[in-house]
Amino acid sequence: MKSQIVTFLIKCPDQKGLVAKFTSFFYEEGFNILSCQQYVNGIADRYYMRIRLDAEDVGISKKDLEDKFSNLAEVLECTWSVHYDSEKQNVAILVSHTSHCLYDLLERQREGAIDCNISLIISNHNKLKPIADMFGVPYYHLPITKETKAEQEAQVIQLLSEHNVDLIVMARYMQILSENFINQYPQRIINIHHSFLPAFQGADPYRRAYERGVKLIGATAHYTTVDLDEGPIIEQDVERITHESTPKTLKQIGADVERLVLAKAVKCHLQHQIIVSDNRAIVFPESGE
Amino acid sequence: MKSQIVTFLIKCPDQKGLVAKFTSFFYEEGFNILSCQQYVNGIADRYYMRIRLDAEDVGISKKDLEDKFSNLAEVLECTWSVHYDSEKQNVAILVSHTSHCLYDLLERQREGAIDCNISLIISNHNKLKPIADMFGVPYYHLPITKETKAEQEAQVIQLLSEHNVDLIVMARYMQILSENFINQYPQRIINIHHSFLPAFQGADPYRRAYERGVKLIGATAHYTTVDLDEGPIIEQDVERITHESTPKTLKQIGADVERLVLAKAVKCHLQHQIIVSDNRAIVFPESGE
Amino acid sequence: MKSQIVTFLIKCPDQKGLVAKFTSFFYEEGFNILSCQQYVNGIADRYYMRIRLDAEDVGISKKDLEDKFSNLAEVLECTWSVHYDSEKQNVAILVSHTSHCLYDLLERQREGAIDCNISLIISNHNKLKPIADMFGVPYYHLPITKETKAEQEAQVIQLLSEHNVDLIVMARYMQILSENFINQYPQRIINIHHSFLPAFQGADPYRRAYERGVKLIGATAHYTTVDLDEGPIIEQDVERITHESTPKTLKQIGADVERLVLAKAVKCHLQHQIIVSDNRAIVFPESGE
Amino acid sequence: MKSQIVTFLIKCPDQKGLVAKFTSFFYEEGFNILSCQQYVNGIADRYYMRIRLDAEDVGISKKDLEDKFSNLAEVLECTWSVHYDSEKQNVAILVSHTSHCLYDLLERQREGAIDCNISLIISNHNKLKPIADMFGVPYYHLPITKETKAEQEAQVIQLLSEHNVDLIVMARYMQILSENFINQYPQRIINIHHSFLPAFQGADPYRRAYERGVKLIGATAHYTTVDLDEGPIIEQDVERITHESTPKTLKQIGADVERLVLAKAVKCHLQHQIIVSDNRAIVFPESGE
């Protein structure tokens, strides 16, 4: 039963005996360990763990588990979080004009390929409303002008708050979020950039890729931070192109890379596979339990 | 110091508490756990672990460690092996006419990209001797006729035994080994097949790929078993082709896939990343410790 | 203007001067040659050409152009066809239970990524009707039992005929078409097979891929012929998997390969990039004019 | 017979009738056209052709062919070059410390995978001399200090001139060539850069890729121009990495990308598949004649 699965994400300074200590803790609490993934960064002397537990037959409440683990965490100087699969996450999608990523996410959610609620779609344009309607998801059209930018953002934040949104996906939302906004959702905003970052950071990457004559184009999904296009990279991919490719065909080829890269990143986030450390995203592979 | 690193490969029936038990064992013996990779096969209810230990400051001898671990292993019904990085493995390369995989392995070994001794090269032809000479590796030319096949194989086995060979690499050796031979080296013979198995099993895969009009060709490195081209797959890759590709150009394109796939498989084996279970090779990724 | 573009697909025995003769013919008729792609099969001594013409300012009617070209074609023993971009093709999609390819094609058509009419969807189940409704495409539920198979197929053919269907896409339609059906639509039925053919031909390829322990899985789009899974391959691709992948996750990973491979194949067909020769599909790359 | 094959590379302003005019010219001279590849850049209104001719039974001398074609070329405002496969090209390899690209090129040339003479190897270090000796290629050790840089370069140019070098391959030569040097060999110097340009232009790309946390690393082969790492890109490829990859393992993974990318670029150049236009390299695929 999925609802009994618990995931811990843990980071702490490296030291002898960590895996034994953590796994013994959960074993002694009666959990069956479904998978236990680790990463030791030998350069920074940091330790990272993602551990998946089957809570069947384990009586302990979430509150008690958190309290107990806190004691161990304090001793080992851990930063950590715990997630119950039974608590479905609420997702907001932000879009502008471009539809392919929106379609893709809506369809995956509807067909069960990603497990979440898509609570609402917010856009600075009205163009994609028919797609929201097709899938029966509330669509909020909040236009932006230079004068209303701050006000519009406040409305967005208000909506996110009302819907208890856990994750914000910028599915080709062509607006720069304010520092204030970003700081309210640390590592909870995912953006798709239509280039293989750090190449072609900034605007109009396909045009620039054409002009530079690259032989591969790509897309990058990353957490949004206050440094534009500089946030921790979650997923990237590329596709081969040729000299025949025009800026227009690059856009079409790139669209398929974008949608897959974004979908993978969103899935990794929703499945609690990611720990961010400095500006790097440690993305544990999906465990096959 | 590399010479102090110890790798355990373990498989056993799945049960609660395994990771805690194994890691506690090594922790209590004083080892620093560099990485601990697991795989639980929920379909077969089997558990697999690769654990890398730093033995610095650990006084225990290999013999004593084996004895102590045996006790735990018996209780948990484990099949296991232990490997010290300080014990360099001896490799024999078997070839016929084709040079690219041979070059590649010799060069990687010489430049330190794979860590082993290449003790000897054995061929049923004399053609590639100049390459062996360039790299200063003994080359044994043991021709085969229908009548002498058994006798030749006996000579090969004799040579492997004299050189204490740990791993045999069939780098495009176009002979079928006898059941007797294969059984003496279980999971210690790696073959490269020039197709994306199980497609085009058997002879002349590039010609058949051309005729079938596939759009990708590949190569497969696998452990040699008595079922021809059916052994556990270690590594595979493909390359895109077009209708312009002729059987001759397929061979050239395929050569680069073959050499990389074989080199990766050999490296995974030498680094003790592989556990074979039934006919599947569990290949743990290289840990970044 | 797109409506003025004409594509010729030509095949004939190879001989000196073909490209000069063909291009001179079109040049003299007043066409601007947008792109001219050739392939010479030196093994079979066959010549293939795809030529794209801009008919702006060219007065000649389709009928007259065909008549004139026929004369040249007869001399050079050509098989050929001519296609006007202005004549939009009608597509029928056949499905059973699985939705991802259906979504993908509907969305691409709706957003203009593939240029055709999707005239109808036919299924032996009622399950995917809501998707058809979302996109406003007629959905025909024609169930099959052993007894009614022939009758159901007659109904399908009747519907295809009524809708003047040019191309039939089997988007995971889990039924085998009769020889009679297939022969009515030569090189006009595209099927997606969820394996990297010719590996895992037949049923349940993901289960068999899991059991064989392959390291990559794939999908293949091909023209349907009377030899099951043996038709000319249009497009293939693969995705890397690991030992962690279960038959269930293989299905999810494979779904993304299937949808992209099928979409590319359909696009190549609709853009007249394909000439079939024996059992091989010559797929000219999209020209960047 | 390979020695009778002639390749023309042509670029000119686009206009109606070009392909007919060029192909008719060669047809009338008695050549058999083996392949004829074109590219029309609709944005810049430029036309590019690579045409391969079989000169068997054609009496015309190179001089006469050039003269005759010049007349046509003048009318159509072409820039062009002609290449006889019978004239083997001389290649110089420049290296510093790193061996993998050097090995790779030497081996491919020796085994016939690339068709050229490797006339000499020049290095600012003595380290790789043993490899040159293994392959029997002259090795010139020309050390550089700040004071002797200009002088050393003069010696390099002198050597290149003495050996009638057609192509210079910078196989990880960690020196910046002077503008004077580069201008003497326009589009005849190929460099391999160990990143997916334009990402991580400049020094130490693997370290920076690690710090940025990218999920793919790559390599780029390009013509050397006076703008460092900005020359026309011939070939690129990438390999997937994970958070486990350290700067050291990135180097190892990258090495295999570098060697393949460089080998492909060198092969394309030697086979006259490349036309440079502004800062873009038009690379025609290998034709399968």
mmCIF file of N, CA, C and O in Angstrom, chain B residues 190-198 218-223 229 231-238 256-269 273-274 276 279-286, chain C residues 212-217 239-243, chain D residues 239-240 253 256:
data_model
loop_
_atom_site.group_PDB
_atom_site.id
_atom_site.type_symbol
_atom_site.label_atom_id
_atom_site.label_comp_id
_atom_site.label_asym_id
_atom_site.label_seq_id
_atom_site.Cartn_x
_atom_site.Cartn_y
_atom_site.Cartn_z
ATOM 1 N N ILE B 190 34.212 -12.320 -20.470
ATOM 2 C CA ILE B 190 33.357 -11.269 -21.039
ATOM 3 C C ILE B 190 33.502 -11.291 -22.553
ATOM 4 O O ILE B 190 34.615 -11.305 -23.078
ATOM 5 N N ASN B 191 32.382 -11.275 -23.247
ATOM 6 C CA ASN B 191 32.381 -11.273 -24.708
ATOM 7 C C ASN B 191 31.733 -9.986 -25.213
ATOM 8 O O ASN B 191 30.832 -9.445 -24.578
ATOM 9 N N ILE B 192 32.202 -9.510 -26.357
ATOM 10 C CA ILE B 192 31.524 -8.378 -27.005
ATOM 11 C C ILE B 192 30.814 -8.903 -28.253
ATOM 12 O O ILE B 192 31.430 -9.546 -29.103
ATOM 13 N N HIS B 193 29.502 -8.659 -28.315
ATOM 14 C CA HIS B 193 28.749 -9.068 -29.487
ATOM 15 C C HIS B 193 28.379 -7.824 -30.279
ATOM 16 O O HIS B 193 27.923 -6.847 -29.718
ATOM 17 N N HIS B 194 28.568 -7.874 -31.598
ATOM 18 C CA HIS B 194 28.392 -6.674 -32.407
ATOM 19 C C HIS B 194 26.954 -6.493 -32.870
ATOM 20 O O HIS B 194 26.685 -6.198 -34.024
ATOM 21 N N SER B 195 26.031 -6.644 -31.919
ATOM 22 C CA SER B 195 24.655 -6.222 -32.179
ATOM 23 C C SER B 195 24.002 -5.874 -30.854
ATOM 24 O O SER B 195 24.532 -6.155 -29.781
ATOM 25 N N PHE B 196 22.834 -5.266 -30.964
ATOM 26 C CA PHE B 196 22.061 -4.924 -29.800
ATOM 27 C C PHE B 196 21.243 -6.157 -29.418
ATOM 28 O O PHE B 196 20.087 -6.282 -29.793
ATOM 29 N N LEU B 197 21.865 -7.074 -28.671
ATOM 30 C CA LEU B 197 21.175 -8.312 -28.295
ATOM 31 C C LEU B 197 19.896 -8.001 -27.522
ATOM 32 O O LEU B 197 19.878 -7.018 -26.791
ATOM 33 N N PRO B 198 18.847 -8.827 -27.671
ATOM 34 C CA PRO B 198 18.797 -10.083 -28.426
ATOM 35 C C PRO B 198 18.527 -9.925 -29.919
ATOM 36 O O PRO B 198 18.270 -10.934 -30.564
ATOM 37 N N GLY B 218 23.887 -1.501 -32.576
ATOM 38 C CA GLY B 218 24.422 -1.505 -31.226
ATOM 39 C C GLY B 218 25.447 -2.577 -31.000
ATOM 40 O O GLY B 218 25.858 -3.285 -31.920
ATOM 41 N N ALA B 219 25.884 -2.636 -29.750
ATOM 42 C CA ALA B 219 26.809 -3.676 -29.325
ATOM 43 C C ALA B 219 26.449 -4.057 -27.897
ATOM 44 O O ALA B 219 25.865 -3.265 -27.160
ATOM 45 N N THR B 220 26.823 -5.271 -27.530
ATOM 46 C CA THR B 220 26.449 -5.836 -26.231
ATOM 47 C C THR B 220 27.645 -6.563 -25.620
ATOM 48 O O THR B 220 28.215 -7.443 -26.262
ATOM 49 N N ALA B 221 28.000 -6.191 -24.402
ATOM 50 C CA ALA B 221 29.012 -6.953 -23.668
ATOM 51 C C ALA B 221 28.293 -7.815 -22.643
ATOM 52 O O ALA B 221 27.448 -7.321 -21.897
ATOM 53 N N HIS B 222 28.642 -9.100 -22.612
ATOM 54 C CA HIS B 222 27.948 -10.014 -21.702
ATOM 55 C C HIS B 222 28.914 -11.083 -21.201
ATOM 56 O O HIS B 222 29.950 -11.333 -21.826
ATOM 57 N N TYR B 223 28.542 -11.693 -20.100
ATOM 58 C CA TYR B 223 29.309 -12.844 -19.655
ATOM 59 C C TYR B 223 29.017 -14.005 -20.581
ATOM 60 O O TYR B 223 27.858 -14.234 -20.970
ATOM 61 N N ASP B 229 25.430 -16.251 -26.940
ATOM 62 C CA ASP B 229 24.842 -14.901 -27.015
ATOM 63 C C ASP B 229 23.677 -14.724 -26.044
ATOM 64 O O ASP B 229 22.862 -13.811 -26.211
ATOM 65 N N GLY B 231 24.187 -14.961 -22.475
ATOM 66 C CA GLY B 231 24.687 -14.713 -21.127
ATOM 67 C C GLY B 231 24.237 -13.370 -20.578
ATOM 68 O O GLY B 231 23.730 -12.513 -21.311
ATOM 69 N N PRO B 232 24.426 -13.172 -19.265
ATOM 70 C CA PRO B 232 23.992 -11.927 -18.607
ATOM 71 C C PRO B 232 24.617 -10.697 -19.262
ATOM 72 O O PRO B 232 25.837 -10.624 -19.413
ATOM 73 N N ILE B 233 23.769 -9.743 -19.606
ATOM 74 C CA ILE B 233 24.221 -8.535 -20.298
ATOM 75 C C ILE B 233 24.795 -7.543 -19.288
ATOM 76 O O ILE B 233 24.129 -7.182 -18.315
ATOM 77 N N ILE B 234 26.012 -7.090 -19.541
ATOM 78 C CA ILE B 234 26.663 -6.130 -18.640
ATOM 79 C C ILE B 234 26.439 -4.702 -19.138
ATOM 80 O O ILE B 234 26.118 -3.801 -18.381
ATOM 81 N N GLU B 235 26.615 -4.511 -20.434
ATOM 82 C CA GLU B 235 26.527 -3.153 -20.978
ATOM 83 C C GLU B 235 26.110 -3.229 -22.441
ATOM 84 O O GLU B 235 26.466 -4.158 -23.151
ATOM 85 N N GLN B 236 25.343 -2.213 -22.858
ATOM 86 C CA GLN B 236 24.907 -2.106 -24.246
ATOM 87 C C GLN B 236 24.879 -0.646 -24.638
ATOM 88 O O GLN B 236 24.652 0.222 -23.802
ATOM 89 N N ASP B 237 25.053 -0.412 -25.906
ATOM 90 C CA ASP B 237 24.826 0.940 -26.413
ATOM 91 C C ASP B 237 24.493 0.865 -27.897
ATOM 92 O O ASP B 237 24.658 -0.175 -28.521
ATOM 93 N N VAL B 238 24.011 1.971 -28.420
ATOM 94 C CA VAL B 238 23.600 2.013 -29.825
ATOM 95 C C VAL B 238 24.092 3.300 -30.470
ATOM 96 O O VAL B 238 24.472 4.253 -29.787
ATOM 97 N N ASP B 256 33.123 1.662 -33.055
ATOM 98 C CA ASP B 256 33.247 2.598 -31.935
ATOM 99 C C ASP B 256 32.300 2.265 -30.795
ATOM 100 O O ASP B 256 32.620 2.504 -29.631
ATOM 101 N N VAL B 257 31.130 1.748 -31.130
ATOM 102 C CA VAL B 257 30.214 1.313 -30.072
ATOM 103 C C VAL B 257 30.807 0.105 -29.353
ATOM 104 O O VAL B 257 30.826 0.037 -28.125
ATOM 105 N N GLU B 258 31.294 -0.846 -30.127
ATOM 106 C CA GLU B 258 31.863 -2.065 -29.542
ATOM 107 C C GLU B 258 32.983 -1.747 -28.550
ATOM 108 O O GLU B 258 33.021 -2.267 -27.441
ATOM 109 N N ARG B 259 33.905 -0.907 -28.972
ATOM 110 C CA ARG B 259 35.057 -0.668 -28.117
ATOM 111 C C ARG B 259 34.661 0.010 -26.808
ATOM 112 O O ARG B 259 35.185 -0.339 -25.747
ATOM 113 N N LEU B 260 33.714 0.944 -26.877
ATOM 114 C CA LEU B 260 33.305 1.632 -25.653
ATOM 115 C C LEU B 260 32.507 0.710 -24.740
ATOM 116 O O LEU B 260 32.695 0.710 -23.524
ATOM 117 N N VAL B 261 31.618 -0.064 -25.332
ATOM 118 C CA VAL B 261 30.787 -0.973 -24.538
ATOM 119 C C VAL B 261 31.663 -2.019 -23.858
ATOM 120 O O VAL B 261 31.499 -2.308 -22.660
ATOM 121 N N LEU B 262 32.607 -2.563 -24.590
ATOM 122 C CA LEU B 262 33.481 -3.574 -23.998
ATOM 123 C C LEU B 262 34.344 -2.967 -22.888
ATOM 124 O O LEU B 262 34.480 -3.541 -21.801
ATOM 125 N N ALA B 263 34.886 -1.792 -23.144
ATOM 126 C CA ALA B 263 35.740 -1.153 -22.134
ATOM 127 C C ALA B 263 34.959 -0.863 -20.854
ATOM 128 O O ALA B 263 35.466 -1.072 -19.743
ATOM 129 N N LYS B 264 33.712 -0.415 -21.006
ATOM 130 C CA LYS B 264 32.907 -0.132 -19.808
ATOM 131 C C LYS B 264 32.617 -1.416 -19.039
ATOM 132 O O LYS B 264 32.663 -1.444 -17.806
ATOM 133 N N ALA B 265 32.289 -2.484 -19.765
ATOM 134 C CA ALA B 265 31.971 -3.756 -19.104
ATOM 135 C C ALA B 265 33.192 -4.284 -18.357
ATOM 136 O O ALA B 265 33.089 -4.737 -17.213
ATOM 137 N N VAL B 266 34.355 -4.220 -18.992
ATOM 138 C CA VAL B 266 35.579 -4.724 -18.358
ATOM 139 C C VAL B 266 35.883 -3.905 -17.103
ATOM 140 O O VAL B 266 36.229 -4.450 -16.049
ATOM 141 N N LYS B 267 35.701 -2.594 -17.218
ATOM 142 C CA LYS B 267 35.954 -1.731 -16.055
ATOM 143 C C LYS B 267 35.004 -2.066 -14.900
ATOM 144 O O LYS B 267 35.425 -2.139 -13.742
ATOM 145 N N CYS B 268 33.725 -2.245 -15.205
ATOM 146 C CA CYS B 268 32.751 -2.596 -14.165
ATOM 147 C C CYS B 268 33.133 -3.908 -13.486
ATOM 148 O O CYS B 268 33.015 -4.057 -12.275
ATOM 149 N N HIS B 269 33.574 -4.875 -14.289
ATOM 150 C CA HIS B 269 33.973 -6.159 -13.702
ATOM 151 C C HIS B 269 35.185 -5.977 -12.794
ATOM 152 O O HIS B 269 35.216 -6.462 -11.661
ATOM 153 N N GLN B 273 31.747 -4.199 -9.615
ATOM 154 C CA GLN B 273 30.451 -3.526 -9.583
ATOM 155 C C GLN B 273 29.301 -4.470 -9.941
ATOM 156 O O GLN B 273 28.161 -4.045 -9.937
ATOM 157 N N ILE B 274 29.616 -5.714 -10.276
ATOM 158 C CA ILE B 274 28.607 -6.598 -10.869
ATOM 159 C C ILE B 274 28.270 -7.791 -9.971
ATOM 160 O O ILE B 274 29.169 -8.464 -9.469
ATOM 161 N N VAL B 276 25.825 -11.189 -10.502
ATOM 162 C CA VAL B 276 24.938 -11.886 -11.432
ATOM 163 C C VAL B 276 23.881 -12.634 -10.641
ATOM 164 O O VAL B 276 24.181 -13.282 -9.634
ATOM 165 N N ASN B 279 19.925 -14.900 -14.826
ATOM 166 C CA ASN B 279 20.633 -14.503 -16.039
ATOM 167 C C ASN B 279 20.735 -12.987 -16.184
ATOM 168 O O ASN B 279 20.971 -12.467 -17.260
ATOM 169 N N ARG B 280 20.546 -12.271 -15.083
ATOM 170 C CA ARG B 280 20.620 -10.811 -15.147
ATOM 171 C C ARG B 280 21.871 -10.323 -14.423
ATOM 172 O O ARG B 280 22.210 -10.813 -13.351
ATOM 173 N N ALA B 281 22.524 -9.321 -15.010
ATOM 174 C CA ALA B 281 23.692 -8.730 -14.364
ATOM 175 C C ALA B 281 23.257 -7.448 -13.669
ATOM 176 O O ALA B 281 22.786 -6.512 -14.321
ATOM 177 N N ILE B 282 23.380 -7.431 -12.355
ATOM 178 C CA ILE B 282 23.130 -6.214 -11.589
ATOM 179 C C ILE B 282 24.437 -5.430 -11.600
ATOM 180 O O ILE B 282 25.446 -5.904 -11.089
ATOM 181 N N VAL B 283 24.408 -4.265 -12.229
ATOM 182 C CA VAL B 283 25.629 -3.482 -12.383
ATOM 183 C C VAL B 283 25.469 -2.202 -11.575
ATOM 184 O O VAL B 283 24.754 -1.278 -11.986
ATOM 185 N N PHE B 284 26.093 -2.133 -10.427
ATOM 186 C CA PHE B 284 26.015 -0.918 -9.614
ATOM 187 C C PHE B 284 26.837 0.180 -10.277
ATOM 188 O O PHE B 284 27.910 -0.086 -10.811
ATOM 189 N N PRO B 285 26.332 1.407 -10.251
ATOM 190 C CA PRO B 285 27.128 2.497 -10.838
ATOM 191 C C PRO B 285 28.428 2.701 -10.065
ATOM 192 O O PRO B 285 28.519 2.358 -8.894
ATOM 193 N N GLU B 286 29.401 3.257 -10.768
ATOM 194 C CA GLU B 286 30.664 3.588 -10.112
ATOM 195 C C GLU B 286 30.374 4.577 -8.988
ATOM 196 O O GLU B 286 29.733 5.595 -9.210
ATOM 197 N N ARG C 212 15.380 -10.674 -19.820
ATOM 198 C CA ARG C 212 16.659 -10.801 -20.524
ATOM 199 C C ARG C 212 17.729 -9.894 -19.914
ATOM 200 O O ARG C 212 18.918 -10.048 -20.173
ATOM 201 N N GLY C 213 17.280 -8.908 -19.136
ATOM 202 C CA GLY C 213 18.247 -8.024 -18.491
ATOM 203 C C GLY C 213 18.945 -7.065 -19.431
ATOM 204 O O GLY C 213 20.103 -6.707 -19.226
ATOM 205 N N VAL C 214 18.243 -6.603 -20.464
ATOM 206 C CA VAL C 214 18.853 -5.631 -21.380
ATOM 207 C C VAL C 214 19.092 -4.304 -20.652
ATOM 208 O O VAL C 214 18.444 -4.016 -19.643
ATOM 209 N N LYS C 215 19.994 -3.505 -21.162
ATOM 210 C CA LYS C 215 20.355 -2.241 -20.530
ATOM 211 C C LYS C 215 19.733 -1.035 -21.233
ATOM 212 O O LYS C 215 19.914 0.109 -20.797
ATOM 213 N N LEU C 216 19.055 -1.282 -22.330
ATOM 214 C CA LEU C 216 18.337 -0.242 -23.069
ATOM 215 C C LEU C 216 17.016 -0.844 -23.540
ATOM 216 O O LEU C 216 16.972 -2.002 -23.937
ATOM 217 N N ILE C 217 15.950 -0.071 -23.486
ATOM 218 C CA ILE C 217 14.720 -0.518 -24.128
ATOM 219 C C ILE C 217 14.369 0.469 -25.227
ATOM 220 O O ILE C 217 14.850 1.599 -25.239
ATOM 221 N N GLU C 239 15.994 4.003 -24.753
ATOM 222 C CA GLU C 239 16.260 4.737 -23.505
ATOM 223 C C GLU C 239 17.028 3.799 -22.583
ATOM 224 O O GLU C 239 16.779 2.597 -22.549
ATOM 225 N N ARG C 240 17.956 4.373 -21.826
ATOM 226 C CA ARG C 240 18.770 3.556 -20.922
ATOM 227 C C ARG C 240 17.940 3.155 -19.704
ATOM 228 O O ARG C 240 17.158 3.940 -19.182
ATOM 229 N N ILE C 241 18.097 1.913 -19.279
ATOM 230 C CA ILE C 241 17.451 1.450 -18.051
ATOM 231 C C ILE C 241 18.516 0.803 -17.165
ATOM 232 O O ILE C 241 19.667 0.674 -17.581
ATOM 233 N N THR C 242 18.132 0.402 -15.967
ATOM 234 C CA THR C 242 19.078 -0.275 -15.085
ATOM 235 C C THR C 242 18.425 -1.518 -14.505
ATOM 236 O O THR C 242 17.255 -1.788 -14.750
ATOM 237 N N HIS C 243 19.197 -2.225 -13.711
ATOM 238 C CA HIS C 243 18.650 -3.415 -13.053
ATOM 239 C C HIS C 243 17.506 -3.041 -12.102
ATOM 240 O O HIS C 243 16.696 -3.891 -11.745
ATOM 241 N N GLU D 239 27.792 13.167 -22.748
ATOM 242 C CA GLU D 239 27.599 11.925 -21.996
ATOM 243 C C GLU D 239 26.917 12.289 -20.686
ATOM 244 O O GLU D 239 27.197 13.325 -20.086
ATOM 245 N N ARG D 240 26.027 11.407 -20.244
ATOM 246 C CA ARG D 240 25.293 11.652 -19.013
ATOM 247 C C ARG D 240 26.203 11.431 -17.805
ATOM 248 O O ARG D 240 27.005 10.495 -17.773
ATOM 249 N N ILE D 253 35.337 10.279 -18.027
ATOM 250 C CA ILE D 253 34.148 10.125 -18.874
ATOM 251 C C ILE D 253 34.286 11.003 -20.113
ATOM 252 O O ILE D 253 34.004 10.586 -21.234
ATOM 253 N N ASP D 256 36.448 9.899 -23.376
ATOM 254 C CA ASP D 256 35.858 9.091 -24.450
ATOM 255 C C ASP D 256 35.013 9.926 -25.392
ATOM 256 O O ASP D 256 34.922 9.628 -26.584
#
